[in-house]
JSON list of C-alpha atoms in Angstrom, two decimals:
[
{"chain": "C", "resi": 22, "resn": "UNK", "atom": "CA", "xyz": [-18.39, 70.27, -9.98]},
{"chain": "C", "resi": 23, "resn": "UNK", "atom": "CA", "xyz": [-15.10, 70.76, -11.82]},
{"chain": "C", "resi": 24, "resn": "UNK", "atom": "CA", "xyz": [-11.97, 69.43, -10.18]},
{"chain": "C", "resi": 25, "resn": "UNK", "atom": "CA", "xyz": [-8.61, 71.10, -9.63]},
{"chain": "C", "resi": 26, "resn": "UNK", "atom": "CA", "xyz": [-7.37, 72.44, -12.95]},
{"chain": "C", "resi": 27, "resn": "UNK", "atom": "CA", "xyz": [-3.69, 72.86, -13.73]},
{"chain": "C", "resi": 28, "resn": "UNK", "atom": "CA", "xyz": [-2.06, 74.46, -16.74]},
{"chain": "C", "resi": 29, "resn": "UNK", "atom": "CA", "xyz": [0.00, 73.81, -18.70]},
{"chain": "C", "resi": 30, "resn": "UNK", "atom": "CA", "xyz": [-0.02, 70.01, -18.57]},
{"chain": "C", "resi": 31, "resn": "UNK", "atom": "CA", "xyz": [3.35, 69.59, -20.22]},
{"chain": "C", "resi": 32, "resn": "UNK", "atom": "CA", "xyz": [6.27, 71.91, -20.75]},
{"chain": "C", "resi": 33, "resn": "UNK", "atom": "CA", "xyz": [9.96, 71.79, -21.57]},
{"chain": "C", "resi": 34, "resn": "UNK", "atom": "CA", "xyz": [12.36, 74.46, -20.35]},
{"chain": "C", "resi": 35, "resn": "UNK", "atom": "CA", "xyz": [16.07, 75.07, -20.57]},
{"chain": "C", "resi": 36, "resn": "UNK", "atom": "CA", "xyz": [18.40, 75.28, -17.60]},
{"chain": "C", "resi": 37, "resn": "UNK", "atom": "CA", "xyz": [18.53, 78.80, -16.20]},
{"chain": "C", "resi": 38, "resn": "UNK", "atom": "CA", "xyz": [15.07, 79.75, -17.42]},
{"chain": "C", "resi": 39, "resn": "UNK", "atom": "CA", "xyz": [12.09, 80.31, -15.18]},
{"chain": "C", "resi": 40, "resn": "UNK", "atom": "CA", "xyz": [8.63, 78.76, -15.29]},
{"chain": "C", "resi": 41, "resn": "UNK", "atom": "CA", "xyz": [5.19, 79.68, -14.00]},
{"chain": "C", "resi": 42, "resn": "UNK", "atom": "CA", "xyz": [2.52, 77.06, -13.36]},
{"chain": "C", "resi": 43, "resn": "UNK", "atom": "CA", "xyz": [-1.13, 77.82, -12.79]},
{"chain": "C", "resi": 44, "resn": "UNK", "atom": "CA", "xyz": [-3.79, 76.18, -10.65]},
{"chain": "C", "resi": 45, "resn": "UNK", "atom": "CA", "xyz": [-7.53, 76.75, -10.33]},
{"chain": "C", "resi": 46, "resn": "UNK", "atom": "CA", "xyz": [-8.98, 75.11, -7.20]},
{"chain": "C", "resi": 47, "resn": "UNK", "atom": "CA", "xyz": [-12.33, 73.40, -6.91]},
{"chain": "C", "resi": 48, "resn": "UNK", "atom": "CA", "xyz": [-15.09, 75.96, -6.84]},
{"chain": "C", "resi": 49, "resn": "UNK", "atom": "CA", "xyz": [-15.61, 77.15, -3.28]},
{"chain": "C", "resi": 50, "resn": "UNK", "atom": "CA", "xyz": [-12.21, 76.00, -2.03]},
{"chain": "C", "resi": 51, "resn": "UNK", "atom": "CA", "xyz": [-10.13, 78.84, -0.68]},
{"chain": "C", "resi": 52, "resn": "UNK", "atom": "CA", "xyz": [-6.98, 76.88, 0.08]},
{"chain": "C", "resi": 53, "resn": "UNK", "atom": "CA", "xyz": [-4.36, 75.62, -2.30]},
{"chain": "C", "resi": 54, "resn": "UNK", "atom": "CA", "xyz": [-1.21, 73.60, -1.76]},
{"chain": "C", "resi": 55, "resn": "UNK", "atom": "CA", "xyz": [1.58, 72.60, -4.12]},
{"chain": "C", "resi": 56, "resn": "UNK", "atom": "CA", "xyz": [3.66, 69.43, -4.29]},
{"chain": "C", "resi": 57, "resn": "UNK", "atom": "CA", "xyz": [6.61, 68.20, -6.28]},
{"chain": "C", "resi": 58, "resn": "UNK", "atom": "CA", "xyz": [6.64, 64.55, -7.34]},
{"chain": "C", "resi": 59, "resn": "UNK", "atom": "CA", "xyz": [9.82, 62.82, -8.53]},
{"chain": "C", "resi": 60, "resn": "UNK", "atom": "CA", "xyz": [10.72, 59.13, -8.76]},
{"chain": "C", "resi": 61, "resn": "UNK", "atom": "CA", "xyz": [13.52, 59.57, -6.25]},
{"chain": "C", "resi": 62, "resn": "UNK", "atom": "CA", "xyz": [11.94, 61.82, -3.62]},
{"chain": "C", "resi": 63, "resn": "UNK", "atom": "CA", "xyz": [8.29, 60.94, -4.03]},
{"chain": "C", "resi": 64, "resn": "UNK", "atom": "CA", "xyz": [5.65, 63.51, -3.18]},
{"chain": "C", "resi": 65, "resn": "UNK", "atom": "CA", "xyz": [7.02, 66.51, -1.32]},
{"chain": "C", "resi": 66, "resn": "UNK", "atom": "CA", "xyz": [5.12, 69.49, 0.02]},
{"chain": "C", "resi": 67, "resn": "UNK", "atom": "CA", "xyz": [6.16, 72.86, -1.42]},
{"chain": "C", "resi": 68, "resn": "UNK", "atom": "CA", "xyz": [3.80, 75.43, 0.15]},
{"chain": "C", "resi": 69, "resn": "UNK", "atom": "CA", "xyz": [0.19, 76.23, 0.79]},
{"chain": "C", "resi": 70, "resn": "UNK", "atom": "CA", "xyz": [-1.97, 79.32, 0.59]},
{"chain": "C", "resi": 71, "resn": "UNK", "atom": "CA", "xyz": [-5.17, 80.43, 2.23]},
{"chain": "C", "resi": 72, "resn": "UNK", "atom": "CA", "xyz": [-6.86, 83.71, 1.40]},
{"chain": "C", "resi": 73, "resn": "UNK", "atom": "CA", "xyz": [-3.80, 84.95, -0.52]},
{"chain": "C", "resi": 74, "resn": "UNK", "atom": "CA", "xyz": [-1.44, 84.25, 2.42]},
{"chain": "C", "resi": 75, "resn": "UNK", "atom": "CA", "xyz": [1.25, 81.60, 2.52]},
{"chain": "C", "resi": 76, "resn": "UNK", "atom": "CA", "xyz": [0.66, 79.52, 5.62]},
{"chain": "C", "resi": 77, "resn": "UNK", "atom": "CA", "xyz": [3.20, 76.72, 5.38]},
{"chain": "C", "resi": 78, "resn": "UNK", "atom": "CA", "xyz": [6.34, 76.18, 3.39]},
{"chain": "C", "resi": 79, "resn": "UNK", "atom": "CA", "xyz": [8.26, 73.00, 2.69]},
{"chain": "C", "resi": 80, "resn": "UNK", "atom": "CA", "xyz": [11.99, 72.51, 2.59]},
{"chain": "C", "resi": 81, "resn": "UNK", "atom": "CA", "xyz": [12.73, 73.89, -0.87]},
{"chain": "C", "resi": 82, "resn": "UNK", "atom": "CA", "xyz": [15.13, 76.65, -1.95]},
{"chain": "C", "resi": 83, "resn": "UNK", "atom": "CA", "xyz": [13.98, 80.20, -2.47]},
{"chain": "C", "resi": 84, "resn": "UNK", "atom": "CA", "xyz": [13.89, 79.63, -6.24]},
{"chain": "C", "resi": 85, "resn": "UNK", "atom": "CA", "xyz": [10.49, 78.08, -5.62]},
{"chain": "C", "resi": 86, "resn": "UNK", "atom": "CA", "xyz": [7.80, 80.62, -4.91]},
{"chain": "C", "resi": 87, "resn": "UNK", "atom": "CA", "xyz": [4.09, 80.97, -5.21]},
{"chain": "C", "resi": 88, "resn": "UNK", "atom": "CA", "xyz": [1.15, 83.25, -4.78]},
{"chain": "C", "resi": 89, "resn": "UNK", "atom": "CA", "xyz": [-2.59, 83.16, -4.56]},
{"chain": "C", "resi": 90, "resn": "UNK", "atom": "CA", "xyz": [-5.06, 85.59, -6.03]},
{"chain": "C", "resi": 91, "resn": "UNK", "atom": "CA", "xyz": [-8.31, 86.95, -4.62]},
{"chain": "C", "resi": 92, "resn": "UNK", "atom": "CA", "xyz": [-10.31, 84.41, -6.69]},
{"chain": "C", "resi": 93, "resn": "UNK", "atom": "CA", "xyz": [-8.30, 81.59, -5.00]},
{"chain": "C", "resi": 94, "resn": "UNK", "atom": "CA", "xyz": [-6.41, 80.74, -8.17]},
{"chain": "C", "resi": 95, "resn": "UNK", "atom": "CA", "xyz": [-2.74, 80.11, -7.52]},
{"chain": "C", "resi": 96, "resn": "UNK", "atom": "CA", "xyz": [0.54, 80.21, -9.39]},
{"chain": "C", "resi": 97, "resn": "UNK", "atom": "CA", "xyz": [3.91, 78.79, -8.56]},
{"chain": "C", "resi": 98, "resn": "UNK", "atom": "CA", "xyz": [7.17, 79.96, -10.05]},
{"chain": "C", "resi": 99, "resn": "UNK", "atom": "CA", "xyz": [10.54, 78.31, -10.29]},
{"chain": "C", "resi": 100, "resn": "UNK", "atom": "CA", "xyz": [13.44, 80.55, -11.23]},
{"chain": "C", "resi": 101, "resn": "UNK", "atom": "CA", "xyz": [16.90, 79.62, -12.53]},
{"chain": "C", "resi": 102, "resn": "UNK", "atom": "CA", "xyz": [15.78, 76.13, -13.46]},
{"chain": "C", "resi": 103, "resn": "UNK", "atom": "CA", "xyz": [18.06, 73.18, -12.77]},
{"chain": "C", "resi": 104, "resn": "UNK", "atom": "CA", "xyz": [17.94, 69.71, -14.29]},
{"chain": "C", "resi": 105, "resn": "UNK", "atom": "CA", "xyz": [16.82, 68.37, -10.92]},
{"chain": "C", "resi": 106, "resn": "UNK", "atom": "CA", "xyz": [13.68, 70.48, -11.07]},
{"chain": "C", "resi": 107, "resn": "UNK", "atom": "CA", "xyz": [12.27, 68.12, -13.68]},
{"chain": "C", "resi": 108, "resn": "UNK", "atom": "CA", "xyz": [9.19, 66.71, -11.99]},
{"chain": "C", "resi": 109, "resn": "UNK", "atom": "CA", "xyz": [5.44, 66.48, -11.87]},
{"chain": "C", "resi": 110, "resn": "UNK", "atom": "CA", "xyz": [4.12, 69.54, -10.04]},
{"chain": "C", "resi": 111, "resn": "UNK", "atom": "CA", "xyz": [0.80, 68.94, -8.36]},
{"chain": "C", "resi": 112, "resn": "UNK", "atom": "CA", "xyz": [-1.69, 71.41, -7.06]},
{"chain": "C", "resi": 113, "resn": "UNK", "atom": "CA", "xyz": [-4.31, 70.47, -4.51]},
{"chain": "C", "resi": 114, "resn": "UNK", "atom": "CA", "xyz": [-7.24, 72.28, -3.04]},
{"chain": "C", "resi": 115, "resn": "UNK", "atom": "CA", "xyz": [-9.14, 71.53, 0.12]},
{"chain": "C", "resi": 116, "resn": "UNK", "atom": "CA", "xyz": [-12.16, 72.55, 2.07]},
{"chain": "C", "resi": 117, "resn": "UNK", "atom": "CA", "xyz": [-12.81, 73.15, 5.73]},
{"chain": "C", "resi": 118, "resn": "UNK", "atom": "CA", "xyz": [-13.22, 69.41, 6.23]},
{"chain": "C", "resi": 119, "resn": "UNK", "atom": "CA", "xyz": [-9.56, 68.88, 5.39]},
{"chain": "C", "resi": 120, "resn": "UNK", "atom": "CA", "xyz": [-10.31, 66.61, 2.43]},
{"chain": "C", "resi": 121, "resn": "UNK", "atom": "CA", "xyz": [-7.56, 67.32, -0.07]},
{"chain": "C", "resi": 122, "resn": "UNK", "atom": "CA", "xyz": [-8.10, 66.91, -3.81]},
{"chain": "C", "resi": 123, "resn": "UNK", "atom": "CA", "xyz": [-5.34, 66.93, -6.40]},
{"chain": "C", "resi": 124, "resn": "UNK", "atom": "CA", "xyz": [-5.19, 68.10, -9.97]},
{"chain": "C", "resi": 125, "resn": "UNK", "atom": "CA", "xyz": [-3.67, 66.16, -12.85]},
{"chain": "C", "resi": 126, "resn": "UNK", "atom": "CA", "xyz": [-0.38, 68.02, -12.51]},
{"chain": "C", "resi": 127, "resn": "UNK", "atom": "CA", "xyz": [2.05, 69.87, -14.74]},
{"chain": "C", "resi": 128, "resn": "UNK", "atom": "CA", "xyz": [4.90, 67.83, -16.16]},
{"chain": "C", "resi": 129, "resn": "UNK", "atom": "CA", "xyz": [8.05, 69.94, -16.26]},
{"chain": "C", "resi": 130, "resn": "UNK", "atom": "CA", "xyz": [11.14, 68.77, -18.13]},
{"chain": "C", "resi": 131, "resn": "UNK", "atom": "CA", "xyz": [14.32, 70.81, -17.81]},
{"chain": "C", "resi": 132, "resn": "UNK", "atom": "CA", "xyz": [16.93, 70.23, -20.52]},
{"chain": "L", "resi": 4, "resn": "UNK", "atom": "CA", "xyz": [10.25, 65.76, 11.48]},
{"chain": "L", "resi": 5, "resn": "UNK", "atom": "CA", "xyz": [7.20, 63.78, 10.50]},
{"chain": "L", "resi": 6, "resn": "UNK", "atom": "CA", "xyz": [7.88, 60.64, 8.52]},
{"chain": "L", "resi": 7, "resn": "UNK", "atom": "CA", "xyz": [5.62, 58.05, 6.92]},
{"chain": "L", "resi": 8, "resn": "UNK", "atom": "CA", "xyz": [6.88, 54.59, 6.01]},
{"chain": "L", "resi": 9, "resn": "UNK", "atom": "CA", "xyz": [4.90, 52.51, 3.52]},
{"chain": "L", "resi": 10, "resn": "UNK", "atom": "CA", "xyz": [5.17, 48.79, 2.75]},
{"chain": "L", "resi": 11, "resn": "UNK", "atom": "CA", "xyz": [5.40, 46.90, 0.51]},
{"chain": "L", "resi": 12, "resn": "UNK", "atom": "CA", "xyz": [6.82, 48.91, -2.37]},
{"chain": "L", "resi": 13, "resn": "UNK", "atom": "CA", "xyz": [5.34, 46.47, -4.89]},
{"chain": "L", "resi": 14, "resn": "UNK", "atom": "CA", "xyz": [2.46, 44.05, -4.55]},
{"chain": "L", "resi": 15, "resn": "UNK", "atom": "CA", "xyz": [1.19, 41.54, -7.08]},
{"chain": "L", "resi": 16, "resn": "UNK", "atom": "CA", "xyz": [-2.10, 39.68, -6.55]},
{"chain": "L", "resi": 17, "resn": "UNK", "atom": "CA", "xyz": [-4.47, 37.55, -8.57]},
{"chain": "L", "resi": 18, "resn": "UNK", "atom": "CA", "xyz": [-7.80, 39.03, -9.55]},
{"chain": "L", "resi": 19, "resn": "UNK", "atom": "CA", "xyz": [-10.30, 38.39, -6.80]},
{"chain": "L", "resi": 20, "resn": "UNK", "atom": "CA", "xyz": [-7.69, 38.21, -4.04]},
{"chain": "L", "resi": 21, "resn": "UNK", "atom": "CA", "xyz": [-7.29, 40.80, -1.30]},
{"chain": "L", "resi": 22, "resn": "UNK", "atom": "CA", "xyz": [-4.49, 43.35, -1.08]},
{"chain": "L", "resi": 23, "resn": "UNK", "atom": "CA", "xyz": [-3.15, 45.02, 2.06]},
{"chain": "L", "resi": 24, "resn": "UNK", "atom": "CA", "xyz": [-0.83, 48.02, 2.21]},
{"chain": "L", "resi": 25, "resn": "UNK", "atom": "CA", "xyz": [0.60, 49.20, 5.52]},
{"chain": "L", "resi": 26, "resn": "UNK", "atom": "CA", "xyz": [1.89, 52.55, 6.71]},
{"chain": "L", "resi": 27, "resn": "UNK", "atom": "CA", "xyz": [3.55, 53.73, 9.88]},
{"chain": "L", "resi": 28, "resn": "UNK", "atom": "CA", "xyz": [3.81, 57.36, 10.96]},
{"chain": "L", "resi": 29, "resn": "UNK", "atom": "CA", "xyz": [6.21, 58.94, 13.39]},
{"chain": "L", "resi": 30, "resn": "UNK", "atom": "CA", "xyz": [4.37, 61.94, 14.84]},
{"chain": "L", "resi": 31, "resn": "UNK", "atom": "CA", "xyz": [1.76, 60.97, 17.40]},
{"chain": "L", "resi": 32, "resn": "UNK", "atom": "CA", "xyz": [0.03, 64.33, 16.76]},
{"chain": "L", "resi": 33, "resn": "UNK", "atom": "CA", "xyz": [-1.01, 63.17, 13.28]},
{"chain": "L", "resi": 34, "resn": "UNK", "atom": "CA", "xyz": [-4.79, 63.24, 13.02]},
{"chain": "L", "resi": 35, "resn": "UNK", "atom": "CA", "xyz": [-5.76, 62.76, 9.38]},
{"chain": "L", "resi": 36, "resn": "UNK", "atom": "CA", "xyz": [-4.81, 59.83, 7.14]},
{"chain": "L", "resi": 37, "resn": "UNK", "atom": "CA", "xyz": [-5.86, 59.80, 3.48]},
{"chain": "L", "resi": 38, "resn": "UNK", "atom": "CA", "xyz": [-5.10, 57.21, 0.83]},
{"chain": "L", "resi": 39, "resn": "UNK", "atom": "CA", "xyz": [-4.58, 58.11, -2.81]},
{"chain": "L", "resi": 40, "resn": "UNK", "atom": "CA", "xyz": [-4.54, 56.08, -6.00]},
{"chain": "L", "resi": 41, "resn": "UNK", "atom": "CA", "xyz": [-2.40, 57.34, -8.85]},
{"chain": "L", "resi": 42, "resn": "UNK", "atom": "CA", "xyz": [-2.70, 55.96, -12.35]},
{"chain": "L", "resi": 43, "resn": "UNK", "atom": "CA", "xyz": [-0.05, 56.49, -14.99]},
{"chain": "L", "resi": 44, "resn": "UNK", "atom": "CA", "xyz": [0.08, 60.08, -16.18]},
{"chain": "L", "resi": 45, "resn": "UNK", "atom": "CA", "xyz": [-2.56, 61.28, -13.73]},
{"chain": "L", "resi": 46, "resn": "UNK", "atom": "CA", "xyz": [-2.71, 63.08, -10.43]},
{"chain": "L", "resi": 47, "resn": "UNK", "atom": "CA", "xyz": [-3.41, 61.30, -7.12]},
{"chain": "L", "resi": 48, "resn": "UNK", "atom": "CA", "xyz": [-7.06, 60.47, -6.59]},
{"chain": "L", "resi": 49, "resn": "UNK", "atom": "CA", "xyz": [-8.43, 60.30, -3.06]},
{"chain": "L", "resi": 50, "resn": "UNK", "atom": "CA", "xyz": [-9.98, 56.88, -2.45]},
{"chain": "L", "resi": 51, "resn": "UNK", "atom": "CA", "xyz": [-10.60, 56.87, 1.28]},
{"chain": "L", "resi": 52, "resn": "UNK", "atom": "CA", "xyz": [-9.52, 58.74, 4.40]},
{"chain": "L", "resi": 53, "resn": "UNK", "atom": "CA", "xyz": [-9.75, 58.29, 8.15]},
{"chain": "L", "resi": 54, "resn": "UNK", "atom": "CA", "xyz": [-9.42, 60.62, 11.11]},
{"chain": "L", "resi": 55, "resn": "UNK", "atom": "CA", "xyz": [-7.77, 59.92, 14.42]},
{"chain": "L", "resi": 56, "resn": "UNK", "atom": "CA", "xyz": [-11.06, 59.56, 16.31]},
{"chain": "L", "resi": 57, "resn": "UNK", "atom": "CA", "xyz": [-12.11, 56.59, 14.15]},
{"chain": "L", "resi": 58, "resn": "UNK", "atom": "CA", "xyz": [-10.60, 53.09, 14.14]},
{"chain": "L", "resi": 59, "resn": "UNK", "atom": "CA", "xyz": [-11.98, 51.77, 10.88]},
{"chain": "L", "resi": 60, "resn": "UNK", "atom": "CA", "xyz": [-13.77, 53.02, 7.79]},
{"chain": "L", "resi": 61, "resn": "UNK", "atom": "CA", "xyz": [-15.16, 51.10, 4.84]},
{"chain": "L", "resi": 62, "resn": "UNK", "atom": "CA", "xyz": [-16.33, 52.07, 1.36]},
{"chain": "L", "resi": 63, "resn": "UNK", "atom": "CA", "xyz": [-17.48, 49.13, -0.76]},
{"chain": "L", "resi": 64, "resn": "UNK", "atom": "CA", "xyz": [-14.35, 47.04, -1.49]},
{"chain": "L", "resi": 65, "resn": "UNK", "atom": "CA", "xyz": [-11.98, 49.43, 0.25]},
{"chain": "L", "resi": 66, "resn": "UNK", "atom": "CA", "xyz": [-11.36, 49.74, 3.97]},
{"chain": "L", "resi": 67, "resn": "UNK", "atom": "CA", "xyz": [-8.85, 51.55, 6.14]},
{"chain": "L", "resi": 68, "resn": "UNK", "atom": "CA", "xyz": [-7.89, 50.72, 9.72]},
{"chain": "L", "resi": 69, "resn": "UNK", "atom": "CA", "xyz": [-6.04, 52.93, 12.18]},
{"chain": "L", "resi": 70, "resn": "UNK", "atom": "CA", "xyz": [-4.13, 51.89, 15.28]},
{"chain": "L", "resi": 71, "resn": "UNK", "atom": "CA", "xyz": [-3.13, 55.09, 17.08]},
{"chain": "L", "resi": 72, "resn": "UNK", "atom": "CA", "xyz": [-1.21, 53.27, 19.79]},
{"chain": "L", "resi": 73, "resn": "UNK", "atom": "CA", "xyz": [1.04, 51.61, 17.25]},
{"chain": "L", "resi": 74, "resn": "UNK", "atom": "CA", "xyz": [0.96, 54.66, 14.95]},
{"chain": "L", "resi": 75, "resn": "UNK", "atom": "CA", "xyz": [0.00, 52.39, 12.12]},
{"chain": "L", "resi": 76, "resn": "UNK", "atom": "CA", "xyz": [-2.73, 52.44, 9.45]},
{"chain": "L", "resi": 77, "resn": "UNK", "atom": "CA", "xyz": [-3.57, 50.07, 6.63]},
{"chain": "L", "resi": 78, "resn": "UNK", "atom": "CA", "xyz": [-5.49, 49.95, 3.36]},
{"chain": "L", "resi": 79, "resn": "UNK", "atom": "CA", "xyz": [-7.44, 46.81, 2.55]},
{"chain": "L", "resi": 80, "resn": "UNK", "atom": "CA", "xyz": [-8.81, 46.13, -0.93]},
{"chain": "L", "resi": 81, "resn": "UNK", "atom": "CA", "xyz": [-11.03, 43.08, -1.32]},
{"chain": "L", "resi": 82, "resn": "UNK", "atom": "CA", "xyz": [-12.07, 41.28, -4.51]},
{"chain": "L", "resi": 83, "resn": "UNK", "atom": "CA", "xyz": [-9.36, 43.04, -6.48]},
{"chain": "L", "resi": 84, "resn": "UNK", "atom": "CA", "xyz": [-9.93, 43.81, -10.15]},
{"chain": "L", "resi": 85, "resn": "UNK", "atom": "CA", "xyz": [-7.43, 44.63, -12.94]},
{"chain": "L", "resi": 86, "resn": "UNK", "atom": "CA", "xyz": [-8.55, 48.27, -12.82]},
{"chain": "L", "resi": 87, "resn": "UNK", "atom": "CA", "xyz": [-7.26, 48.44, -9.24]},
{"chain": "L", "resi": 88, "resn": "UNK", "atom": "CA", "xyz": [-3.73, 48.27, -10.68]},
{"chain": "L", "resi": 89, "resn": "UNK", "atom": "CA", "xyz": [-2.03, 51.58, -9.86]},
{"chain": "L", "resi": 90, "resn": "UNK", "atom": "CA", "xyz": [0.33, 53.23, -7.38]},
{"chain": "L", "resi": 91, "resn": "UNK", "atom": "CA", "xyz": [-1.18, 53.76, -3.95]},
{"chain": "L", "resi": 92, "resn": "UNK", "atom": "CA", "xyz": [0.05, 56.39, -1.50]},
{"chain": "L", "resi": 93, "resn": "UNK", "atom": "CA", "xyz": [-0.70, 56.78, 2.16]},
{"chain": "L", "resi": 94, "resn": "UNK", "atom": "CA", "xyz": [-0.32, 60.15, 3.82]},
{"chain": "L", "resi": 95, "resn": "UNK", "atom": "CA", "xyz": [-0.57, 61.78, 7.22]},
{"chain": "L", "resi": 96, "resn": "UNK", "atom": "CA", "xyz": [-1.31, 65.26, 8.42]},
{"chain": "L", "resi": 97, "resn": "UNK", "atom": "CA", "xyz": [-0.19, 66.65, 11.75]},
{"chain": "L", "resi": 98, "resn": "UNK", "atom": "CA", "xyz": [-2.23, 69.80, 11.61]},
{"chain": "L", "resi": 99, "resn": "UNK", "atom": "CA", "xyz": [-5.90, 70.48, 11.25]},
{"chain": "L", "resi": 100, "resn": "UNK", "atom": "CA", "xyz": [-7.09, 72.78, 8.47]},
{"chain": "L", "resi": 101, "resn": "UNK", "atom": "CA", "xyz": [-4.02, 72.29, 6.36]},
{"chain": "L", "resi": 102, "resn": "UNK", "atom": "CA", "xyz": [-3.13, 71.11, 2.90]},
{"chain": "L", "resi": 103, "resn": "UNK", "atom": "CA", "xyz": [0.23, 69.83, 4.09]},
{"chain": "L", "resi": 104, "resn": "UNK", "atom": "CA", "xyz": [0.49, 66.05, 3.85]},
{"chain": "L", "resi": 105, "resn": "UNK", "atom": "CA", "xyz": [3.46, 63.80, 4.50]},
{"chain": "L", "resi": 106, "resn": "UNK", "atom": "CA", "xyz": [3.39, 60.96, 1.99]},
{"chain": "L", "resi": 107, "resn": "UNK", "atom": "CA", "xyz": [4.62, 57.42, 2.09]},
{"chain": "L", "resi": 108, "resn": "UNK", "atom": "CA", "xyz": [6.86, 56.18, -0.71]},
{"chain": "L", "resi": 109, "resn": "UNK", "atom": "CA", "xyz": [4.06, 54.48, -2.61]},
{"chain": "L", "resi": 110, "resn": "UNK", "atom": "CA", "xyz": [3.04, 50.90, -3.41]},
{"chain": "L", "resi": 111, "resn": "UNK", "atom": "CA", "xyz": [2.72, 49.66, -6.97]},
{"chain": "L", "resi": 112, "resn": "UNK", "atom": "CA", "xyz": [-0.20, 47.24, -7.03]},
{"chain": "L", "resi": 113, "resn": "UNK", "atom": "CA", "xyz": [-0.53, 44.84, -9.94]},
{"chain": "L", "resi": 114, "resn": "UNK", "atom": "CA", "xyz": [-3.71, 42.78, -10.24]},
{"chain": "L", "resi": 115, "resn": "UNK", "atom": "CA", "xyz": [-3.27, 39.88, -12.63]},
{"chain": "L", "resi": 116, "resn": "UNK", "atom": "CA", "xyz": [-6.38, 38.76, -14.52]}
]
């Protein structure tokens, strides 16, 4: 069974640009959550989706948004990028048993 | 809000020794406690988890204990090997059926051969 797949793995953007990251959950998982990981703040919850609906949202500005499609795939978008948005963005999927599995992440560098 | 404290931040042991990492959570409603191992350049990998109705769980060289009264849970790794070297994160969830986890700050474990 394939794990959580995230694309792209690495990307570099310029301040003010926007970025879209993609996530394909484990087959059969209908829920997806997103996290930001930085050396200073650690792992922080961004938001989660179930059946195309956002269920929970973390304490991040409105520049961070996401969506989920009918096939459970998810995207997150960050607009008007700031240097502080440089981070590893992790997607996780989970099943009804609440076991949460993470992907390898997308490394975003903002210059 | 919910908070998870993790100690120590770094831990160095000799190969074959045991390693213990401790976490404390603030919200007594927390009911799910996973542990993740993260190697350099990779995403967190689930290594073991425990739910609030269980006091202890073991999987080969790894065990987790939970003390709900003290709001404290620990990861125990026995017979450590160099490949156990990584960053370990504890986490807690206050809701059922959710992908929202509150993470500890992480422990960098170094196993010296």
